[in-house]
Amino acid sequence: MNAPSIRRPAPVDLAHHSHLTGIFAPQREEVDVSDLEVIGELPADLHGAYLRNGPNPRFDPIGRYVYPLDGDGMVHRVELSEGTARYTNRFVRTPMVVAEEAAGHVIWAGVTDRYTPGEREVGPELAGTARELPDINVVRHGDRLLAMAETTPPYRLDPADLSTLGRETCDGAMAVGSTAHPKVDPVTGEMVLFNYLLEAPYLTWSVVARDGSLSRPPTVVEGVDRALMVHDMALTERYVVLVLCPLVFDVPAMLTGGSLLDWRPDDGTRIALIPRDGGPVRWASCEAFWVWHFANARDLPDGRVGVDYAQWSYPGLLTTFDQPALGGLVRAVIDPVRGTVDREVVCDRDVEFPRVDDRRLTDLGGTIAAIGKLRGREGTMDSLWFVDPDAGTETHWEPGSLAVAEPVFVPGAERDYWAMLGTDRGDLSSWFLLLTADDPAAGPVARVRMPIRVPAGLHGAWLPG
């Protein structure tokens, strides 16, 4: 969408940008350090690696920097073996990052800017392209380690040193792009994904078999007539669950200086239950709400579908209203016959990044871990919450000055754990933390000091050795 009249944007004011300072400040150093300092004791039976991705501009950005949509990917890895820890981090080197490194400065603007570089600056292959952003999630499926982006194909990483190998389409399943949150069925081993588009057909889904081969090519989701932002999905044994909240892409408005995304609550929220066997889509609808992330889902005995997720009254990061966005952990029960949605709040406070034991991804029950606000809706996301909706239990851990990230479940031979990264808001030291799954409120049994500051980021995974 570049035009000769569109000038190169001005630099972002880093010093006054809330997502480019403090715990979010970019980290340009890449390291590989073993025998890290451990406070406490790392379980000797844990062999594997915790990985996390997140936005981290390679050079100081120009134009608009819209978190969490902007920022080059940096993958962080903490490897555990025989009670020791090793840390490695690497940029995801897209063609844009490579070109900027060769130039020694930023070239591309953010995804909501109309400016793109011309042929004289970047050559014919990259002229007019937008920055690629595989900076949201990191997923391992089969022998592929993938840095995931929003809507575009991921980048494959070398598991030995996290170097970038190139774009990956997973045998064509991601040929038109992919969600940053594909779901791997714990029983079949299939990786199921979707992708939204700015033009018709607007929404597709596809499947990668356990062995990494194409199982279902991108398939149109019938009944979608406009471009909507859909960040995450849920999966059951029978259905792909896509929640279509009314966050609409308005390209004409952006071209005239307006916002690319428009929240239209009067349209309500629609939910697509897509049979994994290829049958017709079942639709349900209710009043408008927004969801970034799901915990898990299950086919209920009576034919309905239960889904646990972090709900918001509207997408506060991307739109603004007079009232603050209200959050909560919610269980929705979707009736594919009547087309209805019944919702129950199971944790009435602002929470986000809900995670479960991935072996229970297509089931309900068990603990949902999330970051949340200690004072309900006041302040920052300053604590970790552990909720079992079926048992009706809820506990939490207060990390003090540490700003903690998404918790990831780590199964052990003798005991299970929750793992995460955190950065001290005071001295900006970063730590890898390990809490026991049976008593997380007791705090970490091990804290591993990172050799450099790790910027606050997004999603991660535990990869058993």
Tab-separated table of C-alpha atoms in Angstrom:
chain	number	residue	atom	x	y	z
A	1	MET	CA	0.000	0.000	0.000
A	2	ASN	CA	3.029	2.279	-0.327
A	3	ALA	CA	2.768	5.384	-2.497
A	4	PRO	CA	5.328	8.037	-3.450
A	5	SER	CA	3.487	10.615	-1.302
A	6	ILE	CA	3.876	8.519	1.865
A	7	ARG	CA	6.968	9.717	3.673
A	8	ARG	CA	9.201	7.706	5.939
A	9	PRO	CA	7.706	7.973	9.441
A	10	ALA	CA	9.507	9.651	12.300
A	11	PRO	CA	11.269	7.610	15.006
A	12	VAL	CA	9.215	6.354	17.923
A	13	ASP	CA	9.802	8.208	21.187
A	14	LEU	CA	11.168	5.228	23.106
A	15	ALA	CA	11.645	7.118	26.361
A	16	HIS	CA	7.909	7.781	26.667
A	17	HIS	CA	6.497	4.551	25.184
A	18	SER	CA	5.133	2.221	27.860
A	19	HIS	CA	5.912	-0.914	25.828
A	20	LEU	CA	9.463	0.088	24.890
A	21	THR	CA	10.783	1.017	28.352
A	22	GLY	CA	11.342	-0.739	31.676
A	23	ILE	CA	10.555	-4.439	31.547
A	24	PHE	CA	9.584	-4.045	27.857
A	25	ALA	CA	12.788	-2.287	26.736
A	26	PRO	CA	14.352	-4.010	23.701
A	27	GLN	CA	17.236	-6.438	24.244
A	28	ARG	CA	19.765	-6.442	21.402
A	29	GLU	CA	22.326	-8.824	22.965
A	30	GLU	CA	22.328	-12.525	21.993
A	31	VAL	CA	24.021	-14.934	24.392
A	32	ASP	CA	24.492	-18.633	25.115
A	33	VAL	CA	25.402	-19.204	28.773
A	34	SER	CA	25.504	-22.446	30.753
A	35	ASP	CA	25.754	-23.269	34.480
A	36	LEU	CA	23.425	-20.467	35.502
A	37	GLU	CA	23.066	-19.436	39.134
A	38	VAL	CA	20.233	-21.338	40.830
A	39	ILE	CA	18.573	-20.239	44.056
A	40	GLY	CA	16.793	-23.257	45.491
A	41	GLU	CA	17.030	-26.545	43.658
A	42	LEU	CA	16.107	-27.581	40.126
A	43	PRO	CA	14.493	-31.051	40.064
A	44	ALA	CA	16.999	-33.552	38.700
A	45	ASP	CA	14.248	-35.430	36.830
A	46	LEU	CA	13.386	-32.435	34.603
A	47	HIS	CA	15.076	-32.779	31.216
A	48	GLY	CA	13.938	-30.434	28.493
A	49	ALA	CA	13.643	-26.804	27.568
A	50	TYR	CA	11.337	-23.904	28.318
A	51	LEU	CA	11.027	-21.549	25.325
A	52	ARG	CA	9.305	-18.184	25.030
A	53	ASN	CA	8.818	-15.733	22.156
A	54	GLY	CA	8.002	-12.042	22.245
A	55	PRO	CA	8.196	-8.657	20.477
A	56	ASN	CA	11.693	-7.174	20.560
A	57	PRO	CA	12.616	-4.560	17.912
A	58	ARG	CA	16.037	-5.243	16.397
A	59	PHE	CA	16.507	-1.475	15.905
A	60	ASP	CA	14.680	1.518	17.356
A	61	PRO	CA	11.341	1.572	15.486
A	62	ILE	CA	9.824	4.259	13.273
A	63	GLY	CA	6.174	5.201	12.821
A	64	ARG	CA	3.678	3.664	15.227
A	65	TYR	CA	4.627	0.860	17.593
A	66	VAL	CA	1.430	-0.971	18.546
A	67	TYR	CA	1.973	-3.601	21.220
A	68	PRO	CA	1.491	-6.565	20.921
A	69	LEU	CA	1.240	-6.418	17.116
A	70	ASP	CA	4.668	-4.879	16.437
A	71	GLY	CA	8.233	-5.898	17.254
A	72	ASP	CA	10.665	-8.422	15.785
A	73	GLY	CA	10.681	-11.881	17.314
A	74	MET	CA	13.237	-12.982	19.888
A	75	VAL	CA	13.090	-16.544	21.211
A	76	HIS	CA	14.460	-17.281	24.685
A	77	ARG	CA	15.332	-20.808	25.859
A	78	VAL	CA	16.138	-22.202	29.303
A	79	GLU	CA	17.442	-25.782	29.079
A	80	LEU	CA	17.239	-27.963	32.196
A	81	SER	CA	19.374	-31.069	32.717
A	82	GLU	CA	20.567	-32.874	35.854
A	83	GLY	CA	19.669	-29.912	38.044
A	84	THR	CA	21.537	-27.350	35.904
A	85	ALA	CA	20.291	-24.589	33.585
A	86	ARG	CA	21.512	-23.012	30.349
A	87	TYR	CA	20.136	-19.921	28.604
A	88	THR	CA	20.132	-19.069	24.883
A	89	ASN	CA	18.376	-16.268	23.003
A	90	ARG	CA	18.205	-15.448	19.295
A	91	PHE	CA	16.388	-13.023	17.028
A	92	VAL	CA	14.058	-14.564	14.464
A	93	ARG	CA	15.829	-13.349	11.341
A	94	THR	CA	13.203	-12.601	8.733
A	95	PRO	CA	14.338	-10.992	5.449
A	96	MET	CA	13.427	-7.644	6.999
A	97	VAL	CA	15.665	-8.170	10.032
A	98	VAL	CA	18.517	-9.390	7.799
A	99	ALA	CA	18.208	-6.315	5.555
A	100	GLU	CA	18.121	-3.967	8.538
A	101	GLU	CA	21.170	-5.627	10.086
A	102	ALA	CA	23.033	-5.158	6.804
A	103	ALA	CA	22.027	-1.478	6.752
A	104	GLY	CA	22.702	-0.961	10.458
A	105	HIS	CA	19.385	0.771	11.128
A	106	VAL	CA	15.627	0.317	10.967
A	107	ILE	CA	13.986	0.313	7.517
A	108	TRP	CA	10.432	-0.962	7.960
A	109	ALA	CA	7.700	0.746	9.974
A	110	GLY	CA	5.012	-0.968	12.064
A	111	VAL	CA	2.144	-3.059	10.762
A	112	THR	CA	-0.399	-0.246	11.148
A	113	ASP	CA	1.728	2.216	9.149
A	114	ARG	CA	1.128	2.619	5.407
A	115	TYR	CA	4.788	3.245	4.688
A	116	THR	CA	6.900	0.485	3.096
A	117	PRO	CA	10.438	0.805	1.689
A	118	GLY	CA	11.098	1.190	-2.005
A	119	GLU	CA	13.225	-0.763	-4.450
A	120	ARG	CA	16.140	1.659	-4.241
A	121	GLU	CA	16.519	0.938	-0.528
A	122	VAL	CA	15.773	-2.792	-0.257
A	123	GLY	CA	15.809	-4.177	-3.801
A	124	PRO	CA	12.982	-5.519	-5.971
A	125	GLU	CA	12.162	-8.604	-3.877
A	126	LEU	CA	11.464	-6.683	-0.660
A	127	ALA	CA	10.181	-3.417	-2.094
A	128	GLY	CA	6.620	-2.682	-0.986
A	129	THR	CA	6.571	-5.459	1.612
A	130	ALA	CA	5.430	-5.103	5.204
A	131	ARG	CA	7.481	-6.242	8.174
A	132	GLU	CA	6.970	-9.915	9.073
A	133	LEU	CA	6.435	-10.500	12.784
A	134	PRO	CA	6.959	-14.110	13.965
A	135	ASP	CA	7.087	-12.787	17.533
A	136	ILE	CA	4.049	-14.189	19.313
A	137	ASN	CA	4.438	-17.888	20.072
A	138	VAL	CA	6.847	-20.803	19.715
A	139	VAL	CA	5.573	-24.292	18.887
A	140	ARG	CA	7.171	-27.679	18.320
A	141	HIS	CA	5.349	-30.198	16.163
A	142	GLY	CA	7.032	-33.270	14.756
A	143	ASP	CA	10.583	-32.253	13.957
A	144	ARG	CA	9.696	-28.590	13.356
A	145	LEU	CA	10.380	-25.790	15.812
A	146	LEU	CA	8.283	-22.796	14.749
A	147	ALA	CA	8.242	-19.111	15.680
A	148	MET	CA	4.613	-18.163	15.121
A	149	ALA	CA	3.215	-14.914	13.704
A	150	GLU	CA	-0.283	-13.464	13.452
A	151	THR	CA	-1.825	-14.541	10.089
A	152	THR	CA	1.420	-15.054	8.146
A	153	PRO	CA	3.456	-18.285	7.875
A	154	PRO	CA	5.814	-19.024	10.776
A	155	TYR	CA	9.589	-19.245	10.648
A	156	ARG	CA	11.363	-22.499	11.309
A	157	LEU	CA	14.215	-22.474	13.840
A	158	ASP	CA	17.169	-24.812	14.233
A	159	PRO	CA	16.616	-26.597	17.569
A	160	ALA	CA	20.372	-26.827	18.087
A	161	ASP	CA	21.090	-23.098	18.317
A	162	LEU	CA	17.767	-21.320	17.561
A	163	SER	CA	19.112	-19.909	14.303
A	164	THR	CA	16.507	-19.077	11.666
A	165	LEU	CA	16.096	-21.595	8.844
A	166	GLY	CA	13.377	-19.776	6.874
A	167	ARG	CA	9.630	-19.589	6.315
A	168	GLU	CA	7.628	-22.752	6.904
A	169	THR	CA	4.248	-23.733	5.441
A	170	CYS	CA	3.999	-27.208	7.030
A	171	ASP	CA	3.547	-29.040	3.734
A	172	GLY	CA	1.012	-26.441	2.550
A	173	ALA	CA	-1.230	-26.333	5.640
A	174	MET	CA	0.022	-22.792	6.327
A	175	ALA	CA	0.291	-21.721	2.695
A	176	VAL	CA	-2.100	-18.795	3.256
A	177	GLY	CA	-0.810	-18.153	6.783
A	178	SER	CA	-1.516	-19.385	10.273
A	179	THR	CA	-2.792	-18.388	13.653
A	180	ALA	CA	-0.143	-17.780	16.292
A	181	HIS	CA	-1.994	-20.353	18.415
A	182	PRO	CA	-2.324	-23.683	16.592
A	183	LYS	CA	-3.522	-26.503	18.817
A	184	VAL	CA	-1.904	-29.941	18.954
A	185	ASP	CA	-4.396	-32.714	19.771
A	186	PRO	CA	-2.864	-34.674	22.691
A	187	VAL	CA	-4.450	-37.912	21.442
A	188	THR	CA	-4.084	-37.849	17.658
A	189	GLY	CA	-0.977	-35.662	17.503
A	190	GLU	CA	-2.595	-33.538	14.774
A	191	MET	CA	-1.856	-29.813	14.724
A	192	VAL	CA	-5.027	-27.880	13.910
A	193	LEU	CA	-4.909	-24.226	12.899
A	194	PHE	CA	-6.883	-21.403	11.317
A	195	ASN	CA	-6.039	-18.176	9.518
A	196	TYR	CA	-7.978	-14.954	8.983
A	197	LEU	CA	-7.596	-12.831	5.849
A	198	LEU	CA	-8.359	-9.213	4.961
A	199	GLU	CA	-10.140	-10.329	1.775
A	200	ALA	CA	-12.583	-13.099	0.919
A	201	PRO	CA	-12.754	-15.930	1.907
A	202	TYR	CA	-11.796	-14.212	5.222
A	203	LEU	CA	-11.344	-17.376	7.327
A	204	THR	CA	-9.807	-20.822	6.715
A	205	TRP	CA	-8.736	-23.846	8.771
A	206	SER	CA	-6.319	-26.673	8.100
A	207	VAL	CA	-4.632	-29.682	9.741
A	208	VAL	CA	-1.080	-31.013	9.934
A	209	ALA	CA	-0.752	-34.759	10.644
A	210	ARG	CA	1.333	-36.096	13.534
A	211	ASP	CA	4.246	-36.811	11.183
A	212	GLY	CA	4.225	-33.238	9.822
A	213	SER	CA	2.534	-34.026	6.514
A	214	LEU	CA	-0.525	-32.191	5.193
A	215	SER	CA	-3.736	-33.739	6.495
A	216	ARG	CA	-6.233	-31.038	5.463
A	217	PRO	CA	-5.372	-28.118	3.165
A	218	PRO	CA	-6.671	-24.609	3.964
A	219	THR	CA	-10.453	-24.977	3.947
A	220	VAL	CA	-12.897	-22.060	3.839
A	221	VAL	CA	-15.092	-21.506	6.905
A	222	GLU	CA	-18.477	-20.896	5.303
A	223	GLY	CA	-20.662	-18.117	6.702
A	224	VAL	CA	-18.015	-15.416	7.273
A	225	ASP	CA	-18.612	-12.278	5.197
A	226	ARG	CA	-16.046	-9.767	6.522
A	227	ALA	CA	-12.522	-9.517	7.881
A	228	LEU	CA	-12.343	-10.026	11.662
A	229	MET	CA	-9.407	-10.357	14.016
A	230	VAL	CA	-9.434	-13.837	15.602
A	231	HIS	CA	-6.344	-14.405	17.728
A	232	ASP	CA	-6.762	-17.859	19.305
A	233	MET	CA	-8.874	-21.005	19.038
A	234	ALA	CA	-10.055	-23.969	21.081
A	235	LEU	CA	-10.156	-27.632	20.144
A	236	THR	CA	-12.266	-30.629	21.136
A	237	GLU	CA	-12.288	-34.193	19.853
A	238	ARG	CA	-15.128	-33.249	17.472
A	239	TYR	CA	-14.803	-29.527	16.790
A	240	VAL	CA	-12.551	-26.631	15.943
A	241	VAL	CA	-13.957	-23.776	18.045
A	242	LEU	CA	-13.553	-20.263	16.611
A	243	VAL	CA	-14.978	-17.276	18.467
A	244	LEU	CA	-15.663	-14.372	16.079
A	245	CYS	CA	-15.785	-11.227	18.187
A	246	PRO	CA	-16.854	-7.984	16.424
A	247	LEU	CA	-13.350	-6.524	15.979
A	248	VAL	CA	-13.514	-5.585	12.310
A	249	PHE	CA	-10.665	-4.702	9.965
A	250	ASP	CA	-11.572	-1.380	8.358
A	251	VAL	CA	-8.979	-0.874	5.612
A	252	PRO	CA	-10.775	2.127	3.997
A	253	ALA	CA	-10.713	3.935	7.340
A	254	MET	CA	-6.991	3.276	7.737
A	255	LEU	CA	-6.282	4.610	4.233
A	256	THR	CA	-7.902	7.909	5.209
A	257	GLY	CA	-6.050	8.248	8.493
A	258	GLY	CA	-8.424	6.322	10.747
A	259	SER	CA	-7.968	3.140	12.775
A	260	LEU	CA	-7.409	-0.215	11.087
A	261	LEU	CA	-9.504	-1.992	13.733
A	262	ASP	CA	-13.070	-1.054	14.653
A	263	TRP	CA	-14.932	-2.544	17.650
A	264	ARG	CA	-18.645	-2.965	16.773
A	265	PRO	CA	-20.380	-4.407	19.857
A	266	ASP	CA	-23.886	-4.048	18.404
A	267	ASP	CA	-22.994	-6.887	16.009
A	268	GLY	CA	-22.567	-9.353	18.881
A	269	THR	CA	-20.190	-12.325	19.017
A	270	ARG	CA	-20.598	-15.423	16.836
A	271	ILE	CA	-19.073	-18.826	17.578
A	272	ALA	CA	-18.265	-21.362	14.870
A	273	LEU	CA	-18.186	-25.054	15.768
A	274	ILE	CA	-16.366	-26.622	12.810
A	275	PRO	CA	-16.631	-30.427	12.708
A	276	ARG	CA	-13.157	-31.883	12.345
A	277	ASP	CA	-14.608	-34.551	10.055
A	278	GLY	CA	-15.482	-31.860	7.516
A	279	GLY	CA	-19.210	-31.521	8.214
A	280	PRO	CA	-21.142	-28.231	7.981
A	281	VAL	CA	-20.288	-25.434	10.421
A	282	ARG	CA	-22.605	-25.029	13.424
A	283	TRP	CA	-23.124	-21.422	14.541
A	284	ALA	CA	-24.072	-19.901	17.884
A	285	SER	CA	-24.294	-16.261	18.948
A	286	CYS	CA	-24.532	-14.035	22.022
A	287	GLU	CA	-23.871	-10.456	23.117
A	288	ALA	CA	-20.469	-9.015	22.270
A	289	PHE	CA	-17.333	-9.901	24.226
A	290	TRP	CA	-13.643	-10.173	23.382
A	291	VAL	CA	-11.247	-13.086	23.904
A	292	TRP	CA	-7.501	-13.159	23.367
A	293	HIS	CA	-6.752	-16.614	24.746
A	294	PHE	CA	-8.396	-19.944	25.524
A	295	ALA	CA	-7.501	-22.478	28.203
A	296	ASN	CA	-9.163	-25.697	26.983
A	297	ALA	CA	-12.439	-27.156	25.733
A	298	ARG	CA	-14.434	-30.414	25.696
A	299	ASP	CA	-17.332	-32.146	23.993
A	300	LEU	CA	-20.001	-32.586	26.676
A	301	PRO	CA	-22.048	-35.814	26.945
A	302	ASP	CA	-25.261	-34.044	25.862
A	303	GLY	CA	-23.741	-32.821	22.571
A	304	ARG	CA	-22.915	-29.320	23.734
A	305	VAL	CA	-19.377	-27.905	23.929
A	306	GLY	CA	-17.714	-26.402	26.994
A	307	VAL	CA	-14.917	-23.838	26.638
A	308	ASP	CA	-12.800	-22.109	29.309
A	309	TYR	CA	-11.169	-18.797	28.362
A	310	ALA	CA	-10.140	-15.305	29.532
A	311	GLN	CA	-12.975	-12.933	28.620
A	312	TRP	CA	-12.924	-9.137	28.232
A	313	SER	CA	-15.749	-6.655	27.729
A	314	TYR	CA	-13.791	-5.222	24.771
A	315	PRO	CA	-10.188	-5.409	23.414
A	316	GLY	CA	-8.606	-2.768	25.604
A	317	LEU	CA	-5.164	-2.846	23.993
A	318	LEU	CA	-6.539	-2.125	20.536
A	319	THR	CA	-9.541	0.138	21.167
A	320	THR	CA	-10.513	2.703	23.790
A	321	PHE	CA	-13.811	3.487	25.487
A	322	ASP	CA	-14.835	5.668	28.415
A	323	GLN	CA	-14.891	2.661	30.757
A	324	PRO	CA	-12.031	0.222	31.413
A	325	ALA	CA	-12.136	-3.240	29.846
A	326	LEU	CA	-13.463	-5.746	32.386
A	327	GLY	CA	-11.970	-9.236	32.477
A	328	GLY	CA	-12.646	-12.634	34.001
A	329	LEU	CA	-12.099	-16.348	33.586
A	330	VAL	CA	-15.260	-17.699	31.970
A	331	ARG	CA	-16.746	-21.069	31.053
A	332	ALA	CA	-19.031	-20.962	28.022
A	333	VAL	CA	-21.360	-23.825	27.076
A	334	ILE	CA	-22.281	-23.761	23.379
A	335	ASP	CA	-25.348	-25.549	22.054
A	336	PRO	CA	-24.814	-26.421	18.356
A	337	VAL	CA	-28.501	-27.310	17.905
A	338	ARG	CA	-30.146	-24.246	19.458
A	339	GLY	CA	-27.307	-21.878	18.535
A	340	THR	CA	-27.084	-20.511	22.073
A	341	VAL	CA	-24.208	-19.677	24.407
A	342	ASP	CA	-24.447	-19.828	28.204
A	343	ARG	CA	-21.582	-18.166	30.092
A	344	GLU	CA	-20.493	-18.473	33.723
A	345	VAL	CA	-17.731	-16.452	35.394
A	346	VAL	CA	-15.437	-18.830	37.295
A	347	CYS	CA	-12.875	-16.215	38.408
A	348	ASP	CA	-14.163	-12.647	38.710
A	349	ARG	CA	-10.990	-10.606	38.243
A	350	ASP	CA	-8.868	-9.428	35.332
A	351	VAL	CA	-6.798	-12.401	34.170
A	352	GLU	CA	-4.901	-13.240	31.005
A	353	PHE	CA	-2.625	-15.886	29.415
A	354	PRO	CA	-4.640	-18.864	30.745
A	355	ARG	CA	-2.747	-22.154	30.424
A	356	VAL	CA	-3.448	-25.772	31.321
A	357	ASP	CA	-1.576	-29.044	31.201
A	358	ASP	CA	-1.397	-29.441	27.405
A	359	ARG	CA	-2.227	-33.127	27.805
A	360	ARG	CA	-5.729	-31.907	28.801
A	361	LEU	CA	-6.148	-29.464	25.934
A	362	THR	CA	-9.279	-31.210	24.603
A	363	ASP	CA	-10.723	-31.757	28.081
A	364	LEU	CA	-12.075	-29.615	30.925
A	365	GLY	CA	-11.186	-29.897	34.574
A	366	GLY	CA	-7.893	-29.541	36.356
A	367	THR	CA	-6.056	-26.322	37.058
A	368	ILE	CA	-6.041	-23.235	34.854
A	369	ALA	CA	-3.068	-20.974	35.574
A	370	ALA	CA	-3.067	-17.310	34.528
A	371	ILE	CA	-1.562	-13.959	35.374
A	372	GLY	CA	-4.021	-11.663	37.109
A	373	LYS	CA	-4.694	-8.640	39.280
A	374	LEU	CA	-4.453	-9.148	43.021
A	375	ARG	CA	-7.022	-6.397	43.648
A	376	GLY	CA	-9.551	-7.706	41.153
A	377	ARG	CA	-9.624	-4.922	38.582
A	378	GLU	CA	-7.238	-2.392	40.122
A	379	GLY	CA	-3.552	-2.004	39.402
A	380	THR	CA	-1.395	-4.179	37.152
A	381	MET	CA	-1.191	-7.886	36.401
A	382	ASP	CA	0.814	-8.466	39.563
A	383	SER	CA	0.071	-12.067	40.602
A	384	LEU	CA	-0.419	-15.630	39.416
A	385	TRP	CA	-3.775	-17.359	39.818
A	386	PHE	CA	-4.561	-21.063	39.841
A	387	VAL	CA	-8.232	-21.925	39.351
A	388	ASP	CA	-10.001	-25.285	39.139
A	389	PRO	CA	-13.530	-24.483	37.871
A	390	ASP	CA	-14.901	-27.973	38.511
A	391	ALA	CA	-13.525	-28.252	42.031
A	392	GLY	CA	-14.401	-24.630	42.780
A	393	THR	CA	-10.922	-23.898	44.135
A	394	GLU	CA	-8.744	-20.831	43.663
A	395	THR	CA	-5.306	-19.925	44.958
A	396	HIS	CA	-2.629	-17.424	44.043
A	397	TRP	CA	1.016	-16.437	44.411
A	398	GLU	CA	2.258	-12.858	44.820
A	399	PRO	CA	5.683	-12.403	43.160
A	400	GLY	CA	6.322	-9.002	44.714
A	401	SER	CA	8.442	-6.763	42.503
A	402	LEU	CA	8.750	-9.424	39.805
A	403	ALA	CA	6.654	-8.893	36.682
A	404	VAL	CA	5.842	-12.480	35.765
A	405	ALA	CA	4.867	-13.833	32.375
A	406	GLU	CA	2.571	-16.566	31.102
A	407	PRO	CA	2.840	-19.765	33.193
A	408	VAL	CA	3.602	-22.992	31.317
A	409	PHE	CA	2.864	-26.486	32.667
A	410	VAL	CA	5.906	-28.741	33.080
A	411	PRO	CA	5.223	-32.439	33.783
A	412	GLY	CA	7.892	-34.215	35.806
A	413	ALA	CA	8.541	-37.852	36.592
A	414	GLU	CA	7.963	-37.339	40.313
A	415	ARG	CA	6.148	-33.996	40.500
A	416	ASP	CA	4.586	-31.452	38.124
A	417	TYR	CA	5.444	-27.765	37.910
A	418	TRP	CA	4.562	-24.364	36.469
A	419	ALA	CA	7.406	-22.480	34.745
A	420	MET	CA	7.686	-18.846	33.661
A	421	LEU	CA	10.041	-15.919	33.168
A	422	GLY	CA	9.914	-12.803	35.297
A	423	THR	CA	11.745	-9.476	35.498
A	424	ASP	CA	12.208	-7.366	38.616
A	425	ARG	CA	10.630	-3.951	38.115
A	426	GLY	CA	13.277	-2.398	40.362
A	427	ASP	CA	16.696	-3.643	39.233
A	428	LEU	CA	15.459	-5.190	35.924
A	429	SER	CA	17.101	-8.544	36.674
A	430	SER	CA	15.361	-11.457	34.948
A	431	TRP	CA	14.622	-14.886	36.379
A	432	PHE	CA	13.325	-18.287	35.350
A	433	LEU	CA	10.899	-19.506	38.009
A	434	LEU	CA	9.634	-22.981	38.841
A	435	LEU	CA	6.579	-23.512	41.075
A	436	THR	CA	5.150	-26.871	42.112
A	437	ALA	CA	1.771	-27.666	40.551
A	438	ASP	CA	0.385	-29.110	43.799
A	439	ASP	CA	1.298	-26.052	45.921
A	440	PRO	CA	1.990	-23.038	43.672
A	441	ALA	CA	1.012	-20.551	46.381
A	442	ALA	CA	4.175	-21.546	48.263
A	443	GLY	CA	6.240	-19.787	45.613
A	444	PRO	CA	9.194	-20.978	43.550
A	445	VAL	CA	11.209	-24.038	44.498
A	446	ALA	CA	13.879	-22.757	42.112
A	447	ARG	CA	14.858	-19.363	40.737
A	448	VAL	CA	17.400	-19.236	37.922
A	449	ARG	CA	19.125	-15.901	37.326
A	450	MET	CA	19.210	-14.984	33.650
A	451	PRO	CA	22.583	-13.631	32.413
A	452	ILE	CA	20.839	-10.693	30.686
A	453	ARG	CA	17.526	-8.878	31.049
A	454	VAL	CA	14.751	-10.707	29.211
A	455	PRO	CA	12.125	-8.293	27.818
A	456	ALA	CA	8.526	-8.937	28.828
A	457	GLY	CA	7.031	-11.097	26.094
A	458	LEU	CA	4.166	-13.315	25.120
A	459	HIS	CA	3.860	-17.082	24.746
A	460	GLY	CA	6.004	-20.091	25.513
A	461	ALA	CA	6.148	-23.874	25.647
A	462	TRP	CA	7.828	-26.709	27.518
A	463	LEU	CA	9.657	-29.116	25.219
A	464	PRO	CA	10.483	-32.406	26.968
A	465	GLY	CA	13.983	-33.682	26.259
